Every structure is written in C-alpha cells, then in structure tokens.
Coordinates of C-alpha atoms and ligand atoms in Angstrom, one line a residue:
X14 CA 18.4 -0.9 -23.7
X15 CA 19.1 2.5 -22.1
X16 CA 18.8 2.2 -18.3
X17 CA 16.8 4.9 -16.5
X18 CA 17.4 5.0 -12.8
X19 CA 14.9 6.2 -10.2
X20 CA 17.0 9.4 -9.8
X21 CA 16.9 10.1 -13.5
X22 CA 13.2 9.5 -13.7
X23 CA 12.5 11.8 -10.8
X24 CA 14.7 14.6 -12.2
X25 CA 13.2 14.3 -15.7
X26 CA 9.7 14.2 -14.3
X27 CA 10.5 17.5 -12.4
X28 CA 11.8 19.1 -15.6
X29 CA 9.0 18.0 -17.9
X30 CA 6.0 18.2 -15.7
X31 CA 7.1 20.2 -12.7
X32 CA 5.4 17.6 -10.5
X33 CA 8.2 16.7 -8.2
X34 CA 9.7 19.5 -6.1
X35 CA 13.2 19.0 -4.9
X36 CA 12.2 18.2 -1.3
X37 CA 9.8 15.5 -2.5
X38 CA 12.4 14.0 -4.7
X39 CA 14.8 13.8 -1.8
X40 CA 12.0 12.2 0.3
X41 CA 11.4 9.5 -2.3
X42 CA 15.1 8.8 -2.7
X43 CA 15.5 8.4 1.0
X44 CA 12.5 6.1 1.2
X45 CA 13.7 4.0 -1.7
X46 CA 17.1 3.7 0.1
X47 CA 15.4 2.6 3.2
X48 CA 13.5 0.0 1.2
X49 CA 16.8 -1.2 -0.1
X50 CA 18.0 -1.7 3.4
X51 CA 14.8 -3.6 4.4
X52 CA 15.1 -5.7 1.3
X53 CA 18.7 -6.7 2.3
X54 CA 17.5 -7.7 5.8
X55 CA 14.5 -9.7 4.4
X56 CA 16.9 -11.4 2.0
X57 CA 19.1 -12.6 4.9
X58 CA 16.3 -14.5 6.6
X59 CA 17.4 -16.9 9.2
X60 CA 21.1 -16.0 8.5
X61 CA 20.4 -12.5 9.7
X62 CA 18.4 -13.7 12.7
X63 CA 15.5 -11.5 11.5
X64 CA 12.8 -14.2 11.4
X65 CA 10.2 -15.0 14.1
X66 CA 8.1 -13.0 16.5
X67 CA 9.1 -10.2 18.8
X68 CA 7.7 -10.0 22.3
X69 CA 5.4 -7.1 21.7
X70 CA 2.0 -6.2 20.2
X71 CA 1.0 -3.3 18.0
X72 CA -1.9 -0.9 18.4
X73 CA -4.2 -3.4 16.5
X74 CA -3.4 -6.0 19.1
X75 CA -1.3 -8.0 16.6
X76 CA 1.9 -9.8 17.7
X77 CA 4.7 -8.0 16.1
X78 CA 7.3 -9.9 14.1
X79 CA 11.0 -9.0 14.4
X80 CA 11.0 -7.7 10.9
X81 CA 8.0 -5.4 11.6
X82 CA 10.1 -3.7 14.2
X83 CA 13.4 -3.7 12.2
X84 CA 11.7 -2.3 9.2
X85 CA 9.9 0.4 11.2
X86 CA 13.3 1.4 12.7
X87 CA 15.0 1.5 9.4
X88 CA 12.3 3.8 8.0
X89 CA 12.3 6.1 11.0
X90 CA 16.1 6.5 11.1
X91 CA 16.4 7.0 7.3
X92 CA 13.8 9.7 7.2
X93 CA 14.5 11.7 10.3
X94 CA 17.5 13.8 9.4
X95 CA 16.9 14.9 5.8
X96 CA 14.9 18.0 6.6
X97 CA 12.1 17.1 4.2
X98 CA 9.6 15.8 6.8
X99 CA 7.5 17.3 9.6
X100 CA 6.3 14.0 11.1
X101 CA 5.8 10.3 10.4
X102 CA 3.2 7.7 11.3
X103 CA 3.3 4.0 11.1
X104 CA 1.2 0.8 11.6
X105 CA 3.7 -0.2 14.2
X106 CA 3.4 3.0 16.4
X107 CA 0.4 4.0 18.3
X108 CA 1.1 7.8 18.1
X109 CA 2.7 9.9 15.4
X110 CA 6.5 10.4 15.3
X111 CA 7.4 14.1 15.1
X112 CA 10.8 15.0 13.7
X113 CA 13.2 15.4 16.6
X114 CA 14.2 19.0 17.5
X115 CA 17.8 18.5 16.5
X116 CA 16.8 18.2 12.8
X117 CA 15.1 20.9 10.6
X118 CA 11.4 20.4 9.9
X119 CA 10.2 20.0 6.4
X120 CA 6.7 20.3 4.8
X121 CA 5.8 16.7 4.1
X122 CA 4.3 14.0 6.2
X123 CA 5.0 10.3 5.7
X124 CA 2.9 7.3 6.6
X125 CA 3.9 3.7 6.2
X126 CA 3.2 0.1 6.8
X127 CA 6.8 -0.9 7.3
X128 CA 6.3 -4.6 6.6
X129 CA 3.1 -5.8 5.0
X130 CA 2.2 -9.4 4.9
X131 CA 3.8 -10.3 8.2
X132 CA 2.3 -13.8 8.3
X133 CA 4.4 -14.6 5.2
X134 CA 7.8 -13.5 6.7
X135 CA 8.7 -16.9 8.2
X136 CA 7.6 -18.9 5.2
X137 CA 9.7 -17.0 2.6
X138 CA 6.7 -15.6 0.7
X139 CA 6.5 -12.1 -0.8
X140 CA 6.1 -9.2 1.6
X141 CA 6.5 -5.5 1.2
X142 CA 6.6 -1.9 2.5
X143 CA 3.7 0.5 1.7
X144 CA 4.0 4.3 1.9
X145 CA 1.9 7.5 1.5
X146 CA 3.1 11.1 1.4
X147 CA 1.0 14.1 2.4
X148 CA 1.7 17.8 2.7
X149 CA 1.6 19.4 6.2
X150 CA -1.4 21.7 6.5
X151 CA -0.6 25.4 5.9
X152 CA 0.7 27.1 9.1
X153 CA 1.1 23.9 11.1
X154 CA 3.5 24.5 14.0
X155 CA 3.7 21.3 16.0
X156 CA 2.4 18.3 14.1
X157 CA -0.5 16.4 15.7
X158 CA -2.4 13.3 14.7
X159 CA -5.2 15.6 13.2
X160 CA -2.8 17.0 10.7
X161 CA -2.5 13.5 9.2
X162 CA -6.3 13.1 8.8
X163 CA -6.5 14.2 5.2
X164 CA -8.4 12.2 2.5
X165 CA -6.4 10.1 0.1
X166 CA -7.0 12.6 -2.7
X167 CA -4.4 14.8 -0.9
X168 CA -1.6 12.3 -1.3
X169 CA 1.3 13.8 -3.2
X170 CA 3.1 10.4 -3.6
X171 CA 2.4 6.8 -2.8
X172 CA 3.9 3.5 -3.5
X173 CA 5.2 0.2 -2.2
X174 CA 8.3 -2.0 -2.4
X175 CA 7.6 -5.7 -2.9
X176 CA 10.3 -8.1 -1.6
X177 CA 9.8 -11.1 -3.8
X178 CA 11.9 -13.1 -6.2
X179 CA 12.9 -9.5 -7.2
X180 CA 12.6 -6.4 -5.2
X181 CA 10.5 -3.9 -7.1
X182 CA 9.5 -0.4 -6.2
X183 CA 6.2 0.9 -7.6
X184 CA 5.6 4.6 -7.4
X185 CA 3.2 7.3 -8.3
X186 CA 3.5 11.1 -7.8
X187 CA 0.2 11.7 -9.5
X188 CA 1.5 11.2 -13.1
X189 CA 1.1 7.5 -13.8
X190 CA 2.5 4.4 -12.1
X191 CA 6.0 3.2 -12.7
X192 CA 8.0 0.2 -11.6
X193 CA 11.7 0.1 -10.7
X194 CA 13.6 -3.2 -10.1
X195 CA 16.4 -3.2 -7.6
X196 CA 19.7 -4.1 -9.3
X197 CA 21.3 -5.9 -6.4
X198 CA 24.8 -5.8 -7.8
X199 CA 24.8 -2.1 -8.6
X200 CA 22.6 -1.2 -5.6
X201 CA 20.4 1.0 -7.9
X202 CA 16.7 1.2 -8.8
X203 CA 16.2 0.7 -12.6
X204 CA 13.0 1.6 -14.3
X205 CA 11.5 -1.6 -15.7
X206 CA 7.9 -0.5 -16.2
X207 CA 6.5 2.8 -17.4
X208 CA 2.9 3.8 -17.1
X209 CA 1.4 0.5 -15.7
X210 CA -2.2 0.0 -16.8
X211 CA -4.7 -2.3 -15.1
X212 CA -7.0 -4.1 -17.7
X213 CA -10.6 -3.0 -17.1
X214 CA -11.9 -6.6 -17.2
X215 CA -10.6 -9.6 -15.4
X216 CA -11.2 -13.2 -14.7
X217 CA -9.3 -13.2 -11.4
X218 CA -10.3 -12.3 -7.9
X219 CA -8.6 -12.3 -4.5
X220 CA -10.5 -12.7 -1.2
X221 CA -9.9 -14.6 2.1
X222 CA -12.9 -17.0 1.5
X223 CA -12.5 -18.5 5.0
X224 CA -14.4 -15.5 6.2
X225 CA -17.4 -16.1 3.9
X226 CA -19.8 -17.0 6.7
X227 CA -19.3 -13.5 8.1
X228 CA -19.8 -11.6 4.8
X229 CA -22.7 -9.2 4.2
X230 CA -25.2 -10.0 1.4
X231 CA -23.7 -7.9 -1.4
X232 CA -20.3 -9.7 -1.1
X233 CA -21.9 -13.1 -0.8
X234 CA -23.9 -12.5 -3.9
X235 CA -20.9 -11.2 -5.9
X236 CA -18.6 -14.1 -4.9
X237 CA -21.3 -16.7 -5.5
X238 CA -21.7 -15.4 -9.0
X239 CA -18.0 -15.6 -9.6
X240 CA -17.9 -19.2 -8.3
X241 CA -20.7 -20.2 -10.5
X242 CA -18.5 -19.8 -13.6
X243 CA -19.5 -20.4 -17.1
X244 CA -22.9 -21.8 -16.4
X245 CA -23.7 -19.1 -13.8
X246 CA -25.0 -15.5 -14.3
X247 CA -21.6 -14.2 -15.3
X248 CA -21.2 -16.8 -18.1
X249 CA -17.5 -17.0 -17.6
X250 CA -15.0 -18.9 -15.4
X251 CA -13.1 -17.0 -12.7
X252 CA -9.9 -18.0 -11.0
X253 CA -8.9 -17.2 -7.4
X254 CA -5.5 -16.0 -5.9
X255 CA -4.8 -15.0 -2.3
X256 CA -1.2 -14.3 -1.2
X257 CA -2.1 -12.8 2.2
X258 CA 0.3 -9.9 1.5
X259 CA -1.7 -7.0 0.1
X260 CA 1.5 -5.8 -1.6
X261 CA 1.9 -9.0 -3.5
X262 CA -1.8 -9.2 -4.4
X263 CA -1.9 -5.6 -5.6
X264 CA 1.3 -6.1 -7.5
X265 CA -0.2 -9.0 -9.4
X266 CA -3.3 -6.9 -10.1
X267 CA -1.3 -4.0 -11.4
X268 CA 0.6 -6.4 -13.7
X269 CA -2.3 -8.5 -15.1
X270 CA -5.5 -7.3 -13.7
X271 CA -7.8 -8.7 -11.0
X272 CA -10.0 -7.6 -8.1
X273 CA -8.7 -7.6 -4.5
X274 CA -11.3 -7.5 -1.7
X275 CA -11.0 -7.3 2.1
X276 CA -14.7 -6.5 2.9
X277 CA -16.3 -5.4 6.2
X278 CA -18.2 -8.3 7.8
X279 CA -20.6 -9.0 10.6
X280 CA -17.9 -9.6 13.3
X281 CA -17.0 -6.0 14.1
X282 CA -19.4 -3.6 12.5
X283 CA -17.6 -0.5 13.9
X284 CA -14.2 -1.7 12.7
X285 CA -14.9 -2.5 9.0
X286 CA -12.5 -4.9 7.4
X287 CA -8.9 -5.5 8.4
X288 CA -6.9 -3.1 6.4
X289 CA -6.0 0.4 7.5
X290 CA -7.1 3.4 5.6
X291 CA -4.1 5.7 6.0
X292 CA -1.2 3.5 5.2
X293 CA -2.7 0.6 3.3
X294 CA -5.9 1.4 1.5
X295 CA -5.1 5.0 0.5
X296 CA -1.7 4.5 -1.1
X297 CA -2.9 1.4 -2.9
X298 CA -6.1 3.2 -4.1
X299 CA -4.0 6.0 -5.5
X300 CA -1.8 3.6 -7.3
X301 CA -4.7 1.6 -8.7
X302 CA -6.6 4.7 -9.9
X303 CA -3.5 6.1 -11.4
X304 CA -3.2 2.8 -13.3
X305 CA -6.8 3.1 -14.6
X306 CA -8.4 0.9 -12.0
X307 CA -10.9 1.7 -9.3
X308 CA -10.9 1.5 -5.4
X309 CA -13.9 1.7 -3.2
X310 CA -15.0 0.6 0.3
X311 CA -18.2 -0.9 -1.3
X312 CA -20.0 2.4 -1.1
X313 CA -17.7 5.3 -2.0
X314 CA -14.3 5.9 -3.5
X315 CA -11.6 5.2 -0.9
X316 CA -9.7 8.3 -1.8
X317 CA -12.7 10.5 -0.9
X318 CA -13.1 9.1 2.7
X319 CA -12.5 11.8 5.4
X320 CA -10.4 9.9 7.9
X321 CA -11.2 10.3 11.6
X322 CA -8.5 8.2 13.2
X323 CA -4.9 7.5 12.3
X324 CA -5.3 3.7 12.6
X325 CA -8.9 3.4 11.3
X326 CA -9.9 0.4 9.3
X327 CA -11.7 0.3 6.0
X328 CA -13.3 -2.2 3.7
X329 CA -11.4 -2.5 0.4
X330 CA -12.4 -3.4 -3.1
X331 CA -9.8 -2.5 -5.7
X332 CA -8.4 -3.4 -9.1
X333 CA -10.0 -3.9 -12.6
X334 CA -12.6 -1.2 -13.0
X335 CA -15.6 -3.1 -14.3
X336 CA -15.4 -5.6 -11.4
X337 CA -15.0 -3.0 -8.7
X338 CA -17.9 -1.0 -10.1
X339 CA -20.0 -4.1 -10.2
X340 CA -19.4 -5.2 -6.5
X341 CA -19.9 -1.5 -5.5
X342 CA -23.2 -1.5 -7.4
X343 CA -24.3 -4.6 -5.5
X344 CA -23.8 -2.7 -2.3
X345 CA -26.1 0.0 -3.5
X346 CA -28.9 -2.3 -4.7
Ligands
AHG430 P1 0.1 -6.6 8.0 O1 1.1 -7.7 7.8 O2 0.7 -5.3 7.7 O3 -0.6 -6.6 9.3 O4 -1.0 -6.7 6.8 C1 -1.6 -8.0 6.5 C2 -2.8 -7.7 5.7 C3 -2.6 -7.7 4.2 O5 -1.3 -7.6 3.8 C4 -3.3 -9.0 3.8 O6 -3.9 -8.8 2.5 C5 -4.1 -9.4 4.8 O7 -3.7 -8.8 6.0 C6 -4.2 -10.9 5.0 O8 -5.2 -11.2 5.8 P2 -5.6 -12.7 6.2 O9 -4.8 -13.0 7.4 O10 -7.1 -12.6 6.5 O11 -5.4 -13.6 5.1
MN431 MN1 -0.2 -4.4 6.1
MN432 MN1 2.5 -4.4 8.6

C-alpha cells in the first residue's frame, strides 16, 4: 500500500482544491508535531512522572492535572514562533495568549483543549487534544478576546488527536474528515482513513446517565425511549457507551456511528452543560458535520451559535444524523 503522509496530504489538497494556504499548512504541521510530543509524554505515564494532579485550578474551577499543564505548555511553545498565528486561547488559560512581540504575527488564531478527558489520565484510558483554527478579523491590530468570538462556521480547520492504543490525528479543513495514525518508529503521521462518514442511523448512544435526575423533559423522554428497546416506541434495542473523554467518544462515533450527548440540566441554567463551545463543541461539530453527521445544542446547530464568552459552555448533541435530529425535535415539541 502506498503511504500518504500528513505533509503529502496537505500539499496535494492545496494543489487540487486550493483549500489550504501555505500558512495554514504550516500551522497544522506544527500542531501535529506538538500532538506527537504530547503523545510521547502521555505514553511515558508514571515513568515520565506526568501522572497525578497539579496544585492549581483552571478557570472552570477544575483541579488541573499535571498533564493538562504540560500539554498546554507544549502547544504554546510549539505554536509561538512560526509566524502563522496572531493569538491562542486554551481551556487551561483564563485569558488569551497573544504571540509575543519577538515573533512575527500571522493571520490565524488557534483554540485548544490541550488534554481532554483529564479524569482518565491516571487510569490509562484514552485521552486527547482538541483544536480549532479561526482567521483573525480583517484589520485586527492587537488581538483581544472579542476577536475569537466567531461562530463555528468560521473555522478554517478543526481536529483532534486521540492518545489511545494508537495515536490518531483526525482533521478537517472543510473538505471531508481524514484520519492519520502516528507511526511511532518513523515519527510520521500516515493517512489511514480518507473521507470518514458517520452512518445516519445508529443503535448506540453516549450520555452520563448519573445526571438523569437533573435532565430536562426532552432528554428524559429521548433516553427513556432508547432504554425501552425492542418492546418500546423505538422498537429496537440500543446499547450505551461512555468513555468520559469526549475525544474518545467522538472517535468511536466517527468510526461506527452513535449519538453523544452532554445536555444542559436543571443544576446551572445559565451555564448549560459541561462542555465548552469554543474549543470542544465547535471543532467536534465541524468534524461531525463534515462526516455527514449533525451537531446541535438541542435547539440550534452548534456551528451557528454566536459566542459571547471565550469559556462559555454549551449543551451538545452530536453524531448520527437521524438521532440528533430526533432529540432536537423533542426539544421543539
Ligand atoms: P476535560 O478533561 O477537558 O475537562 O473534559 C472532560 C469532558 C469530556 O471530555 C467528557 O465527555 C466529559 O467531560 C466527561 O464528563 P463526566 O465527568 O460527567 O463523565
Ligand atoms: Mn475537554
Ligand atoms: Mn481539558
């Protein structure tokens, strides 16, 4: 089999479809290299002294893990000097990170969740890095938080790396979703999946059911119907999976279908759900739509939401189209 590397894919995509300007290609390659470094750290585990909690909290009030901080640092350092970025923002930093004066400023802006699935770090279960790339607004001089507040439709690239039994990078630049497996011996990303498509129907769902007593009626109704199986209104048995790493759950759904949900609930009405719009929901929504699936917050398409805050949370329903459309319909009824 002829091996196509990430570099070759990016260059050929540029030639054929003119969809990846040189600066964006550089950005993606630098990002992919950073993910390789994170993957190496993750793989060391206890031997690299990277497990366990740090002594700090992030802006969400969550205790940071050592690997949250290490991964954040790796991404910042890798992406600072290339001249392709104007600023970065991260789950692990309250405010944006402008490119230091000593480096040239580029036209892209990068957002990331450096380490997704933190609760799985210490138990050797799949975790990942999620990223989203935006263009800086025309005429922007000094980047501010407001410059990042663009709806997900404006993303020029999005993806994730999943650190599982294999390390896999899944990427879209708006022309389909493609997967690259890290060849650890060669240190290169090799295309292993072209044009990933999510089946429109599924018999698998993912939700943290321990929150069920807090759910609103439409979600209760939807899940009750799934649980009822063959003898219920859906006349079909459904299976449940929950990794507690969004990256891993979405990776499964991209590969064999399913619906992933993190709904808003009655606990904090003004902070819907748990996941963050800008660096979790938006990049995943773009990937899922590019793979033929759907992504909503129960009411509207996630990619159409006009963000108002960098760290804002959002309810998430994504995956196989017919199921996402059904649960979204229940919200409207
Ligand atoms: P993070 O580790 O970046 O804070 O994100 C964790 C998220 C997401 O990956 C996952 O789907 C969800 O939190 C798990 O939530 P529960 O703890 O409710 O299972
Ligand atoms: Mn996360
Ligand atoms: Mn995280």
